[in-house]
Short mmCIF file of C-alpha atoms in Angstrom, two decimals:
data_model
loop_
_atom_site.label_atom_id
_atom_site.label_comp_id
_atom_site.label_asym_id
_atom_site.label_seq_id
_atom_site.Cartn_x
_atom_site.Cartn_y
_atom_site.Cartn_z
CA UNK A 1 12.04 16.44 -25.40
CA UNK A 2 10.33 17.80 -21.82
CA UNK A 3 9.04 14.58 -19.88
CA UNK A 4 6.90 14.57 -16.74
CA UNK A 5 7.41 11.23 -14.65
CA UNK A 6 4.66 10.30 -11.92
CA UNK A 7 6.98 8.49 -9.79
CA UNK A 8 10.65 8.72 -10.73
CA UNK A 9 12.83 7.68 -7.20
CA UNK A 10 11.97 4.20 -7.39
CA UNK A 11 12.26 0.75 -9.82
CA UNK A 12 10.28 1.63 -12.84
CA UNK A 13 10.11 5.07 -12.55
CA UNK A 14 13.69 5.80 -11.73
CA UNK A 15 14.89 3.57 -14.45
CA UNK A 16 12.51 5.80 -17.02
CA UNK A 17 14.15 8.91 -15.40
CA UNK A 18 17.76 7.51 -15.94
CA UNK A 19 16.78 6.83 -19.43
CA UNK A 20 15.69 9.70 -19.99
CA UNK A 21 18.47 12.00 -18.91
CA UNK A 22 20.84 9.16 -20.74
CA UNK A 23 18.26 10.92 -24.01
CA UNK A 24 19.20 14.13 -23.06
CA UNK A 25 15.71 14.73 -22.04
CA UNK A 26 14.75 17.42 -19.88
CA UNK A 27 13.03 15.30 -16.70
CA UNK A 28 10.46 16.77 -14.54
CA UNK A 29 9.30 14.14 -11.55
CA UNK A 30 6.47 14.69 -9.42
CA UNK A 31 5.99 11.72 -6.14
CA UNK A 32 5.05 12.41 -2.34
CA UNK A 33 9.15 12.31 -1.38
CA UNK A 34 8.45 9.19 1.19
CA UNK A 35 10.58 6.65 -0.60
CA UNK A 36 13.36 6.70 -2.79
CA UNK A 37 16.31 9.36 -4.06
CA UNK A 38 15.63 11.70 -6.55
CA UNK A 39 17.86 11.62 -9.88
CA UNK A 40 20.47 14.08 -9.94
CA UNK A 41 19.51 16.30 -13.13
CA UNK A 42 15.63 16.09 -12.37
CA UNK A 43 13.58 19.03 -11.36
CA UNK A 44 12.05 17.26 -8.70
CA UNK A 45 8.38 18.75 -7.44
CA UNK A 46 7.07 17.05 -4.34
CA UNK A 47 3.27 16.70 -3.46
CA UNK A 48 0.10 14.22 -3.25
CA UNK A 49 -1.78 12.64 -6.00
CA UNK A 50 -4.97 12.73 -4.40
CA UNK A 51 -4.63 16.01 -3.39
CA UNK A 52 -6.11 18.72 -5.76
CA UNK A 53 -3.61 21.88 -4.73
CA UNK A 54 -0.55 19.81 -5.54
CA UNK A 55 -1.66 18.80 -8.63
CA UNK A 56 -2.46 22.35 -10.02
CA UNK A 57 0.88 23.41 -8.24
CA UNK A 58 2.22 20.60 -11.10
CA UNK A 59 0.66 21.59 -13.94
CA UNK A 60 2.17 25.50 -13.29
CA UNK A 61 5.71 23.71 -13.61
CA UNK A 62 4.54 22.51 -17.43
CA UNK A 63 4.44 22.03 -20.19
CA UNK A 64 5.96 18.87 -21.41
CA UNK A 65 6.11 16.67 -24.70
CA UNK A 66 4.62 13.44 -22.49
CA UNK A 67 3.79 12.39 -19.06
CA UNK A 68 5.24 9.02 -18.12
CA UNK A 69 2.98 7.49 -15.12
CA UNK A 70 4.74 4.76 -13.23
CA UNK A 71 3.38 5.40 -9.89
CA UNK A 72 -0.26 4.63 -10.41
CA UNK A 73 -0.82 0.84 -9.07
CA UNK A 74 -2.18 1.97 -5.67
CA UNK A 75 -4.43 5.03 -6.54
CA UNK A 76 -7.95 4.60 -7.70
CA UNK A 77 -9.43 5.44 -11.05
CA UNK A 78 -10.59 8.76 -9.97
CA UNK A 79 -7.08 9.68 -8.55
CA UNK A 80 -5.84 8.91 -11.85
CA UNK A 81 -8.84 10.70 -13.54
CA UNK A 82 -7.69 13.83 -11.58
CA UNK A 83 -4.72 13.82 -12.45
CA UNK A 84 -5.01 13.43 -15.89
CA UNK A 85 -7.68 16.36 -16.18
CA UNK A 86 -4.87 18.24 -14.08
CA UNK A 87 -2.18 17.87 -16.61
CA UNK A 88 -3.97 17.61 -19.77
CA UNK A 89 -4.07 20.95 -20.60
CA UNK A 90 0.16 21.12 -20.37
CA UNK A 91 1.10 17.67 -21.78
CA UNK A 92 1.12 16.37 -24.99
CA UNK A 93 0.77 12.48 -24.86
CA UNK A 94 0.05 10.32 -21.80
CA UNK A 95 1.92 6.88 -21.25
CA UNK A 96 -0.07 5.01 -18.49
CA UNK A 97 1.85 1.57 -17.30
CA UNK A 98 -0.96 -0.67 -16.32
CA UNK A 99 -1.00 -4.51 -15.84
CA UNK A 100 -2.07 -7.43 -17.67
CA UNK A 101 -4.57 -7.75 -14.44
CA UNK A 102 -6.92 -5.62 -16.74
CA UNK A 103 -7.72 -8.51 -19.07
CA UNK A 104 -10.76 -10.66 -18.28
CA UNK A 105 -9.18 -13.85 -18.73
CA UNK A 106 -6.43 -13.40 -16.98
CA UNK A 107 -4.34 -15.56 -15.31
CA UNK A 108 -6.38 -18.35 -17.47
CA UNK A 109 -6.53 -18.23 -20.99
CA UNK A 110 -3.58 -17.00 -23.03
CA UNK A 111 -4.02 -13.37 -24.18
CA UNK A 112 -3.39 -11.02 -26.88
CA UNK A 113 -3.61 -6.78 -26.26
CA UNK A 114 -6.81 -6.97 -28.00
CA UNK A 115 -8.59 -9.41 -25.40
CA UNK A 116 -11.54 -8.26 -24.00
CA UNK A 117 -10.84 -5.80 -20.80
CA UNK A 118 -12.25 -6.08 -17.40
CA UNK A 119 -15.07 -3.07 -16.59
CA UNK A 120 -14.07 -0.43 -14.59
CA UNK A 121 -15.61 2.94 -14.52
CA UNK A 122 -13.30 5.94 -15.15
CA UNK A 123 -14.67 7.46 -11.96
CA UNK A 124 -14.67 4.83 -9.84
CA UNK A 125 -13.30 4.78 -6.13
CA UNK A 126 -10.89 2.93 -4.06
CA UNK A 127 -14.03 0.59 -3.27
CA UNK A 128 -14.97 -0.81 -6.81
CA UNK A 129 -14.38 -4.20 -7.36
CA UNK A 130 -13.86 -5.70 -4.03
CA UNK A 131 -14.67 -8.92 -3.37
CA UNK A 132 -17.09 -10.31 -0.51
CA UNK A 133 -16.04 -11.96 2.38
CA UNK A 134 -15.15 -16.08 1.60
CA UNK A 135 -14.62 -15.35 -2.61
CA UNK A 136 -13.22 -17.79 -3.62
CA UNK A 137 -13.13 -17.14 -7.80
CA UNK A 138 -10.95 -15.32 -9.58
CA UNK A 139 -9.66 -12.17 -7.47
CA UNK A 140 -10.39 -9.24 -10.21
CA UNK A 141 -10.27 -6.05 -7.55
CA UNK A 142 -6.68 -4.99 -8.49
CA UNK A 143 -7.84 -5.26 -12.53
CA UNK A 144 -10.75 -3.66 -12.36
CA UNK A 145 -8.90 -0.82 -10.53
CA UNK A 146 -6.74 -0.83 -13.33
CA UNK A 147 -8.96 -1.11 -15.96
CA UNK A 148 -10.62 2.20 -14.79
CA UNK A 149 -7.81 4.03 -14.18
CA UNK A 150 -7.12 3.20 -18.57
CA UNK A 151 -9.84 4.50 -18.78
CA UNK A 152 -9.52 7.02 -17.36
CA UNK A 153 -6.55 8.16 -19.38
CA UNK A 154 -7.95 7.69 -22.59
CA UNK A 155 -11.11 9.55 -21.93
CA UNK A 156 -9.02 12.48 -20.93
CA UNK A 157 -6.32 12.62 -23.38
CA UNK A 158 -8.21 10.74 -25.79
CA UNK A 159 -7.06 7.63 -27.83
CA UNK A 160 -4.91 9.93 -30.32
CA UNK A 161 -2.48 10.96 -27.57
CA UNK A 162 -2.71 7.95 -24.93
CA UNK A 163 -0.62 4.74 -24.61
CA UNK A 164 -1.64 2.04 -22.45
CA UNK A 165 1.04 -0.64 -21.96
CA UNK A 166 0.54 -3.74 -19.80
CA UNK A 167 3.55 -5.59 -18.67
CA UNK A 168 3.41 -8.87 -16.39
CA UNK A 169 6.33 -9.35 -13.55
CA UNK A 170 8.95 -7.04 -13.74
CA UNK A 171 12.30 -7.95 -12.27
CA UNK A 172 15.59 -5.92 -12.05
CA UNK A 173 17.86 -4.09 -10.07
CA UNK A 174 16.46 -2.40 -7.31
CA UNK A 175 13.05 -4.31 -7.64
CA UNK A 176 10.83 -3.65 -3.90
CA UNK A 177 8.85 -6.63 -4.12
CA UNK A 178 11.23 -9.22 -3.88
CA UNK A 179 10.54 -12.19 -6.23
CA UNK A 180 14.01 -11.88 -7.46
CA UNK A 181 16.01 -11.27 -4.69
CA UNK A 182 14.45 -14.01 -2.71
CA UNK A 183 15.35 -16.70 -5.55
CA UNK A 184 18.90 -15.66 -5.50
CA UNK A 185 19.31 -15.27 -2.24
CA UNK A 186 18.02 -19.01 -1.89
CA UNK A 187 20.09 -20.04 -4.32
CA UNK A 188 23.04 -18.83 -2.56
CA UNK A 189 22.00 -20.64 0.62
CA UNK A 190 22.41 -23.89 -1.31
CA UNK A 191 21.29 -27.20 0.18
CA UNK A 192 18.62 -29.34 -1.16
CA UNK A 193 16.68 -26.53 -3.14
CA UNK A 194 12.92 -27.11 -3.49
CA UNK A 195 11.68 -26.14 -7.59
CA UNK A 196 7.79 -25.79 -8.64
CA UNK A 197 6.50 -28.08 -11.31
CA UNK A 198 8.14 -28.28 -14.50
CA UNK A 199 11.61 -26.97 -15.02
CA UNK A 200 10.47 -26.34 -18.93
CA UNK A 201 7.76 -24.54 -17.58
CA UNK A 202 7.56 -21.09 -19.79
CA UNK A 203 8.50 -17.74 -17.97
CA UNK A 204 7.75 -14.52 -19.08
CA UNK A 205 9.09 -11.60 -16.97
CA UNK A 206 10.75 -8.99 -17.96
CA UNK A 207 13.88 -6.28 -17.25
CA UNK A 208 12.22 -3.07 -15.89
CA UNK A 209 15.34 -1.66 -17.94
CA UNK A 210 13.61 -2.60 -21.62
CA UNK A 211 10.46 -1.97 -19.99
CA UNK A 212 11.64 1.99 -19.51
CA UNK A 213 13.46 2.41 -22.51
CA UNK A 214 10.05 1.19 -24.61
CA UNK A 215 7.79 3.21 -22.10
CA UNK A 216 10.21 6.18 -23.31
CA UNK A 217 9.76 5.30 -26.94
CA UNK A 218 6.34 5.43 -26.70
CA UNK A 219 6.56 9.12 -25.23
CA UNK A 220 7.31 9.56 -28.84
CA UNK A 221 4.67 8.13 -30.71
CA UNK A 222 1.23 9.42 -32.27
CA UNK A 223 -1.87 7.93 -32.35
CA UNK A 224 -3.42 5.18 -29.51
CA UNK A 225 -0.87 2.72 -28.41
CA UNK A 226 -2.02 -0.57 -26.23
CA UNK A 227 0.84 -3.03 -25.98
CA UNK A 228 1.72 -6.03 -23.74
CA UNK A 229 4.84 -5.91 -22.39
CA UNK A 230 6.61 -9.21 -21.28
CA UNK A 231 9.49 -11.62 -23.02
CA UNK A 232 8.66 -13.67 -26.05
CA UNK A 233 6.54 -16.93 -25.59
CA UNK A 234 8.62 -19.64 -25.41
CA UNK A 235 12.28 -18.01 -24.72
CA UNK A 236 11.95 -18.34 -21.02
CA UNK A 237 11.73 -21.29 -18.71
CA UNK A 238 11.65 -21.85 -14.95
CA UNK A 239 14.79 -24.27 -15.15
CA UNK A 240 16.87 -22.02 -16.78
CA UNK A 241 15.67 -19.18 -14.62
CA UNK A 242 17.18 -21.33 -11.45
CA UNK A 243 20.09 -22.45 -13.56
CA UNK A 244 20.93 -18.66 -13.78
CA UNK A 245 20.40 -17.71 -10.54
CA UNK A 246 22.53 -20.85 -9.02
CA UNK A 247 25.37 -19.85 -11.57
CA UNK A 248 25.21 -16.01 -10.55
CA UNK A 249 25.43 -17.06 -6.67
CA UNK A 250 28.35 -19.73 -7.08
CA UNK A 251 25.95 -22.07 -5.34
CA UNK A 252 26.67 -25.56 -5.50
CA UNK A 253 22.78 -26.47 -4.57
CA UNK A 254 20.51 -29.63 -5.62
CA UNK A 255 17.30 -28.32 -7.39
CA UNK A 256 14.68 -30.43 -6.44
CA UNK A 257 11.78 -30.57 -8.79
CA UNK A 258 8.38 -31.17 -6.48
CA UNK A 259 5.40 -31.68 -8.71
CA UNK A 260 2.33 -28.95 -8.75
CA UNK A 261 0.14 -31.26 -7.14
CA UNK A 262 2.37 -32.01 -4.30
CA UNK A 263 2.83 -28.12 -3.92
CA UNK A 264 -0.86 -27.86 -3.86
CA UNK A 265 -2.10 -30.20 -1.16
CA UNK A 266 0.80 -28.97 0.92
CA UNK A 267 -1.13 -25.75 0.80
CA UNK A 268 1.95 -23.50 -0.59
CA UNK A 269 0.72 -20.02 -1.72
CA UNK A 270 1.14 -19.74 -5.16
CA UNK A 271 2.58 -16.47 -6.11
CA UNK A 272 4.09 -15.53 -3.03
CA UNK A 273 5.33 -18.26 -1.11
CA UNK A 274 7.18 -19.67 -4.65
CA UNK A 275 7.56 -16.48 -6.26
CA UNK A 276 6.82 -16.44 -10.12
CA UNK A 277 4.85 -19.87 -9.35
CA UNK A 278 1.71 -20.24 -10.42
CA UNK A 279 -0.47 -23.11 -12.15
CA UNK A 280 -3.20 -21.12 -13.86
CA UNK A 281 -2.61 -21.50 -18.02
CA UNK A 282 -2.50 -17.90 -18.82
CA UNK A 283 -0.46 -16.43 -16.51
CA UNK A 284 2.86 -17.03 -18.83
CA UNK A 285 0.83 -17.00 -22.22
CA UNK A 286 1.29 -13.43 -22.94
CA UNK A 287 1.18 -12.39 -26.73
CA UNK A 288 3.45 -9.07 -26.95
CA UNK A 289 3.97 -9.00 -30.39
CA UNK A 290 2.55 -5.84 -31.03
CA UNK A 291 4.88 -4.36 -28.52
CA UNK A 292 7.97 -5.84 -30.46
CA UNK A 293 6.92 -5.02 -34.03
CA UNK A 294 6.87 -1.69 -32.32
CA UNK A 295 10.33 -1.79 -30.97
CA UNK A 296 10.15 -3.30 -27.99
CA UNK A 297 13.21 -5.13 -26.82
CA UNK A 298 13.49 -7.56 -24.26
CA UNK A 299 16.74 -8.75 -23.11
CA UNK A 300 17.54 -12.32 -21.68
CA UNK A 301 16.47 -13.00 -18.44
CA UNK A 302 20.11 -14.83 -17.41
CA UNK A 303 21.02 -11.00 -18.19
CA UNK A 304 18.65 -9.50 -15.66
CA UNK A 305 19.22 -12.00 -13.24
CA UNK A 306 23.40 -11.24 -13.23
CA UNK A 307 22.99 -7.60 -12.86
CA UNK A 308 20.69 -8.10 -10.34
CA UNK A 309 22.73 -10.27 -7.87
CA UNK A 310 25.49 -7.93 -8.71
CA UNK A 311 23.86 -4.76 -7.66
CA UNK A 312 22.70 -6.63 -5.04
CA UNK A 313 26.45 -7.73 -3.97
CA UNK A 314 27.29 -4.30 -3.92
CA UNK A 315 25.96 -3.59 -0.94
CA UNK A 316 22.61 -1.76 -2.63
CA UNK A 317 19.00 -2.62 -0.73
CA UNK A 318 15.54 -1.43 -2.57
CA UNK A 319 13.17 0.98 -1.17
CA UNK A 320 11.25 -0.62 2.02
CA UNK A 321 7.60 -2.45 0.90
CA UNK A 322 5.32 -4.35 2.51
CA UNK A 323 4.87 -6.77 -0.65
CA UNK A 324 8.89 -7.96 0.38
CA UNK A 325 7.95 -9.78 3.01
CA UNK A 326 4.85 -11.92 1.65
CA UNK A 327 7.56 -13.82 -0.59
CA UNK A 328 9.20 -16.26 -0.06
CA UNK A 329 9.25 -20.01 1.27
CA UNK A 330 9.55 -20.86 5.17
CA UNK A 331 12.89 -23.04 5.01
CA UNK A 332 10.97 -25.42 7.39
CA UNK A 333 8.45 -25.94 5.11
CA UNK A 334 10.47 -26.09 2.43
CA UNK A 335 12.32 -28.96 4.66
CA UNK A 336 9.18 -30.67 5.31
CA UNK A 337 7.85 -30.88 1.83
CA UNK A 338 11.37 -32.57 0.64
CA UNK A 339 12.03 -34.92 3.52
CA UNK A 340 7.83 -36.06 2.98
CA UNK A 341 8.21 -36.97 -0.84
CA UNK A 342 12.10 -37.64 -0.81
#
């Protein structure tokens, strides 16, 4: 099996490299070079996505069984479209890894991979879908961006050799944008430890490990594939999530449970400032049955959370990313909401 990874020295796409080579795949990875180590055992091509002489430069290094796109979230539809007419005529199957974002009622009704899809033209540009100045509804830029660039795989590759899968948060070892890592890292500060909501809240994220290995499995497959990828509904919950990362750290620290509502008039950013909290009813109700029946496997998050504290212990730091630094809780806000209610 010849793979082509967009992406590959970071997260999601290094774990699909690792994967792969673990296969005994032959591994092609294409990125700019800016960020990240490339996988010894990779041929490794550098060069721009938006940049038509790179991608043709790509294509001359084909062909290959499947390209496995992990590097996507920031490029427009019509970067993607590009790319895909680029390497179409040298790769057999295309594996796009979207977002639930795409759905239209997401993050408020619970979903299934056959809810309805936000519009997005295949050719749109970085521009579609922003919002106006003082929105204040439903922020659907990011989906629709998304939802394009599906589009824009399918209508290239067709839905015979395309697989769209849409996973929610992914956590892990090495993960840039720091949901995990901030948790742990506050549970191992101890103290009086301030918890959103409901500690039998459901959870759904899941280990970008299975999410590789099922992205790799699809590589495989024939015919149109659309699957959501998260952890069962139901397995998950925000208590034990805490419980695992204050057993990981050693911390002896109080959870304090501090109702939505509280959270809410206090002004916390949802999201972001309590990372992996957020209120709206869909945002954990993610049906990925489909993905499962198709051999998706999606191990506990306790699991996740222990290798990632201990890759962290050792010393390892992810690649640099803006999104690390809009999460996480001010302590002295986190101080002031306790001492007001406590």
């Amino acid at each position: 099996m010849r793979i082509l990874v967009l992406g590959g020295g970071w997260f999601l796409g290094r774990a699909v490299v690792t994967g792969a080579l673990a296969r005994g795949w032959e591994v092609t990875t294409f990125s700019r070079g800016l960020s990240g180590i490339p996988v010894p055992g990779t041929v490794t091509v550098h060069g721009d996505r938006e940049r038509p002489e790179d991608l043709a430069r790509l294509a001359e290094q084909g062909s290959w069984d499947a390209v496995i796109d992990t590097s996507a979230s920031e490029l427009s539809p019509r970067a993607v479209l590009a790319g895909t007419r680029a390497l179409e005529p040298v790769a057999g199957r295309y594996v796009y890894v979207s977002t639930v974002s795409v759905y239209e009622g997401w993050p408020t009704e619970a979903l299934t991979a056959d809810s309805p899809v936000l519009d997005g033209p295949a050719d749109a540009g970085p521009d579609y879908g922003q919002l106006p100045d003082g929105w204040t509804g439903p922020d659907t830029y990011y989906g629709r961006q998304k939802a394009g660039a599906e589009r824009a795989v399918t209508e290239v590759f067709g839905l015979e050799r395309s697989t769209l899968l849409r996973p929610g948060v992914i956590l892990g070892p090495a993960e840039y944008v720091g949901r995990l890592p901030w948790w742990l890292h506050r549970a191992e500060r101890g103290g009086r430890i301030l918890a959103p909501g409901d500690p039998a809240r459901s959870i759904q994220p899941v280990d970008v490990r299975d999410v590789a290995d099922f992205a790799l499995d699809q590589a495989l497959c024939a015919g149109h594939q659309v699957h959501n990828v998260t952890a069962p509904l139901g397995r998950e919950t925000m208590g034990g999530f805490l419980d695992a990362c204050l057993k990981v750290t050693g911390s002896t620290g109080e959870v304090v449970w501090v109702p939505d509502e509280i959270l809410l008039r206090s002004g916390v950013r949802q999201w972001t400032e309590i990372p992996l909290w957020r209120t709206h009813p869909g945002v954990w109700a993610i049906d990925s049955s489909s993905a499962m029946e198709a051999g998706f496997r999606s191990r506990p998050l306790a699991e996740t959370v222990a290798d990632t504290w201990s890759w962290l212990s050792q010393g390892h730091l992810p690649v640099p990313h803006q999104r690390w630094s809009e999460h996480g809780l001010d302590p002295a806000t986190e101080r002031g909401i306790l001492e007001g209610i406590f």
